[in-house]
Short mmCIF file of C-alpha atoms and ligand atoms in Angstrom, two decimals:
data_model
loop_
_atom_site.label_atom_id
_atom_site.label_comp_id
_atom_site.label_asym_id
_atom_site.label_seq_id
_atom_site.Cartn_x
_atom_site.Cartn_y
_atom_site.Cartn_z
CA MET A 1 9.26 21.43 -1.54
CA ILE A 2 7.04 18.31 -1.72
CA ILE A 3 5.19 17.35 1.44
CA SER A 4 2.85 14.65 2.10
CA ILE A 5 0.20 15.52 4.95
CA GLY A 6 -2.53 13.39 5.85
CA CYS A 7 -5.31 13.74 8.96
CA ASP A 8 -8.35 11.97 10.65
CA HIS A 9 -11.32 12.93 10.58
CA ILE A 10 -10.74 15.49 13.64
CA VAL A 11 -9.65 17.96 11.84
CA THR A 12 -9.59 18.02 7.79
CA GLU A 13 -10.72 21.42 8.29
CA ILE A 14 -7.12 22.02 9.48
CA LYS A 15 -5.62 19.78 7.39
CA ASN A 16 -7.07 21.61 4.00
CA HIS A 17 -6.32 25.79 5.55
CA LEU A 18 -2.51 23.84 5.62
CA ILE A 19 -3.18 22.29 1.75
CA ASP A 20 -3.77 26.02 1.38
CA TYR A 21 -1.08 27.90 3.26
CA LEU A 22 2.10 25.32 2.75
CA GLU A 23 0.56 25.74 -1.92
CA SER A 24 0.68 29.87 -0.85
CA LYS A 25 4.35 29.06 -0.08
CA GLY A 26 5.16 27.31 -3.73
CA HIS A 27 5.63 23.75 -1.80
CA LYS A 28 4.06 20.88 -3.95
CA VAL A 29 1.51 19.10 -1.85
CA ILE A 30 0.68 15.42 -1.27
CA ASP A 31 -3.16 15.15 0.43
CA ASN A 32 -3.20 12.04 1.49
CA GLY A 33 -6.47 12.25 3.67
CA THR A 34 -9.03 12.23 4.69
CA TYR A 35 -11.12 14.15 2.71
CA ASP A 36 -14.22 14.56 4.73
CA LYS A 37 -15.44 14.13 8.38
CA ILE A 38 -16.57 10.84 8.51
CA ARG A 39 -15.37 9.01 10.93
CA THR A 40 -12.17 7.41 9.93
CA HIS A 41 -8.86 6.01 11.60
CA TYR A 42 -6.15 7.92 11.66
CA PRO A 43 -3.41 4.43 11.32
CA ILE A 44 -4.37 4.83 7.81
CA TYR A 45 -3.61 8.51 7.41
CA GLY A 46 -0.10 7.48 9.24
CA LYS A 47 0.85 5.21 7.25
CA LYS A 48 -0.18 6.23 3.74
CA THR A 49 1.82 10.11 4.76
CA ALA A 50 4.65 8.35 5.77
CA ASP A 51 4.79 5.73 3.56
CA LYS A 52 5.63 8.83 0.80
CA VAL A 53 8.65 9.96 2.77
CA ALA A 54 10.02 6.49 3.51
CA SER A 55 9.61 5.94 -0.46
CA GLY A 56 11.02 9.44 -1.25
CA GLU A 57 7.95 10.95 -2.76
CA ALA A 58 7.25 13.34 -0.16
CA ASP A 59 10.54 15.70 1.08
CA LEU A 60 9.03 15.78 4.56
CA GLY A 61 5.42 15.14 6.25
CA ILE A 62 3.18 16.59 8.32
CA THR A 63 0.45 14.91 10.68
CA ILE A 64 -2.61 15.60 12.42
CA CYS A 65 -4.72 14.60 14.41
CA GLY A 66 -7.14 15.47 17.41
CA THR A 67 -3.94 15.22 19.96
CA GLY A 68 -1.43 14.44 17.69
CA VAL A 69 -0.26 11.34 19.87
CA GLY A 70 -2.63 8.51 17.33
CA ILE A 71 -1.35 9.65 14.36
CA SER A 72 2.64 10.36 15.06
CA THR A 73 2.45 7.67 16.89
CA SER A 74 1.32 5.37 13.76
CA ALA A 75 3.61 7.15 11.13
CA ASN A 76 6.79 5.79 13.20
CA LYS A 77 5.93 2.43 12.64
CA VAL A 78 6.94 2.82 9.39
CA ASP A 79 10.45 2.51 8.31
CA GLY A 80 12.89 5.59 8.35
CA VAL A 81 10.13 7.46 9.42
CA ARG A 82 11.20 10.14 12.78
CA ALA A 83 7.77 11.88 13.38
CA ALA A 84 8.46 14.71 15.80
CA LEU A 85 5.26 15.44 17.86
CA VAL A 86 5.88 18.86 18.35
CA GLY A 87 3.63 21.56 20.52
CA ASP A 88 6.50 24.70 20.22
CA VAL A 89 8.93 25.98 17.15
CA GLU A 90 12.14 24.65 19.88
CA THR A 91 11.32 21.31 19.97
CA ALA A 92 10.59 21.55 15.75
CA ARG A 93 13.44 22.60 15.48
CA TYR A 94 15.70 20.12 17.16
CA ALA A 95 13.96 17.65 15.72
CA LYS A 96 14.81 18.59 12.40
CA GLU A 97 17.91 20.11 13.52
CA ASN A 98 19.48 16.42 15.15
CA LEU A 99 17.55 13.48 14.44
CA ASN A 100 16.38 14.68 11.39
CA ALA A 101 12.71 14.30 11.58
CA ASN A 102 11.17 14.43 8.63
CA ILE A 103 7.53 14.24 9.75
CA VAL A 104 6.26 16.84 12.02
CA ALA A 105 3.25 15.83 14.00
CA PHE A 106 0.06 18.72 15.76
CA GLY A 107 -2.09 17.43 17.97
CA GLY A 108 -5.14 19.91 15.36
CA ARG A 109 -7.37 19.90 19.04
CA ILE A 110 -4.62 21.18 21.13
CA LEU A 111 -2.91 24.58 18.91
CA GLY A 112 -4.05 27.19 17.49
CA ILE A 113 -3.74 27.30 13.80
CA GLY A 114 -0.98 30.63 13.87
CA LEU A 115 1.81 28.39 16.15
CA ILE A 116 1.24 25.65 13.76
CA GLU A 117 1.75 27.64 11.15
CA ASN A 118 5.39 28.90 12.82
CA ILE A 119 6.16 25.61 13.94
CA ILE A 120 6.09 24.40 9.73
CA ASP A 121 7.79 27.48 8.74
CA VAL A 122 10.67 26.56 11.38
CA PHE A 123 10.18 22.83 10.62
CA LEU A 124 10.34 23.29 6.22
CA GLY A 125 13.52 26.07 7.26
CA THR A 126 15.71 24.27 9.27
CA GLU A 127 19.21 22.72 8.43
CA TYR A 128 19.62 19.08 9.83
CA LYS A 129 23.25 19.43 11.26
CA SER A 130 25.12 16.01 9.91
CA THR A 131 27.54 15.20 13.00
CA LYS A 132 28.87 12.16 14.46
CA GLU A 133 26.97 12.26 16.68
CA ASN A 134 23.37 12.68 15.26
CA GLU A 135 24.50 10.27 12.35
CA LYS A 136 24.80 6.92 15.57
CA ILE A 137 21.78 8.36 17.17
CA ILE A 138 19.54 8.25 13.88
CA GLN A 139 21.25 5.07 12.69
CA LYS A 140 20.21 3.20 16.35
CA ILE A 141 16.71 4.91 16.73
CA ASN A 142 16.78 3.70 11.76
CA SER A 143 17.78 0.32 13.65
CA LEU A 144 14.72 -0.11 16.38
CA ASN A 145 12.18 0.08 12.87
CA GLY A 146 11.56 -3.79 11.56
CA HIS A 147 8.17 -4.28 9.07
CA VAL A 148 10.03 -4.61 5.85
CA GLY A 149 7.92 -5.02 2.99
CA GLN A 150 4.85 -2.61 4.15
CA VAL A 151 6.03 0.66 2.22
CA ASN A 152 2.85 1.46 0.20
CA ASP A 153 1.22 -1.51 0.93
CA ASP A 154 -2.13 -0.47 0.17
CA ASP A 155 -3.96 -2.94 0.98
CA TYR A 156 -2.02 -3.58 5.02
CA PHE A 157 -5.09 -2.58 6.74
CA ASP A 158 -7.08 -4.28 5.04
CA GLU A 159 -7.86 -6.98 7.51
CA PHE A 160 -7.88 -4.57 10.48
CA LEU A 161 -10.84 -2.39 8.61
CA LYS A 162 -13.86 -5.63 7.56
CA LYS A 163 -13.45 -6.19 11.50
CA TRP A 164 -13.74 -2.63 12.14
CA ASP A 165 -16.18 -3.41 9.67
CA CYS A 166 -18.23 -6.13 11.65
CA GLY A 167 -17.89 -4.16 15.17
CA GLU A 168 -14.60 -5.78 16.20
CA TYR A 169 -12.72 -2.97 17.30
CA HIS A 170 -13.74 0.84 19.53
CA ASP A 171 -12.74 4.05 19.63
C1 RB5 B 201 -9.99 10.82 17.40
O1 RB5 B 201 -9.79 9.61 17.14
C2 RB5 B 201 -9.02 11.32 18.20
O2 RB5 B 201 -9.26 9.98 19.01
C3 RB5 B 201 -7.61 11.20 17.28
O3 RB5 B 201 -7.99 12.05 16.74
C4 RB5 B 201 -6.35 11.81 18.47
O4 RB5 B 201 -7.19 12.51 19.35
C5 RB5 B 201 -5.91 10.80 18.65
O5 RB5 B 201 -4.20 11.02 18.94
#
């Protein structure tokens, strides 16, 4: 499978570990960053990771930040993405089987690495069940998005970053 992965600066080492883990299992990984521990902004990496999934460049995605909340919420803003923030294998199985979740998200400061690996195994290994009910609910969820034209727009955060540099934002 082709897996798109992204994180913020809090959990870069976990992302790097997961890349090795996925590659050792024969997957191809698209690493969207961030690549170091320099303070950055999780919406950027949530979007980059989600864009690859939404465009079909990747089959599935993985996003990680401290709690998983910020980056999964950001990824979920991208059209066609259903990112599930999970902390146990059963929730991951449900998300894939019923909602055809295409991104699994983690709080790297919340979960142990062994559990994250187990959840990834289950998420990648679970098949979506294409029932009438599941299709209908997914259609409804998808219809809530509406940011046409944002996918693969690499300049999307330019204005935000300029403001950040000018000290307009704080985390
Ligand atoms: C750091 O920016 C921290 O807020 C982030 O990693 C995450 O925990 C947010 O959900």
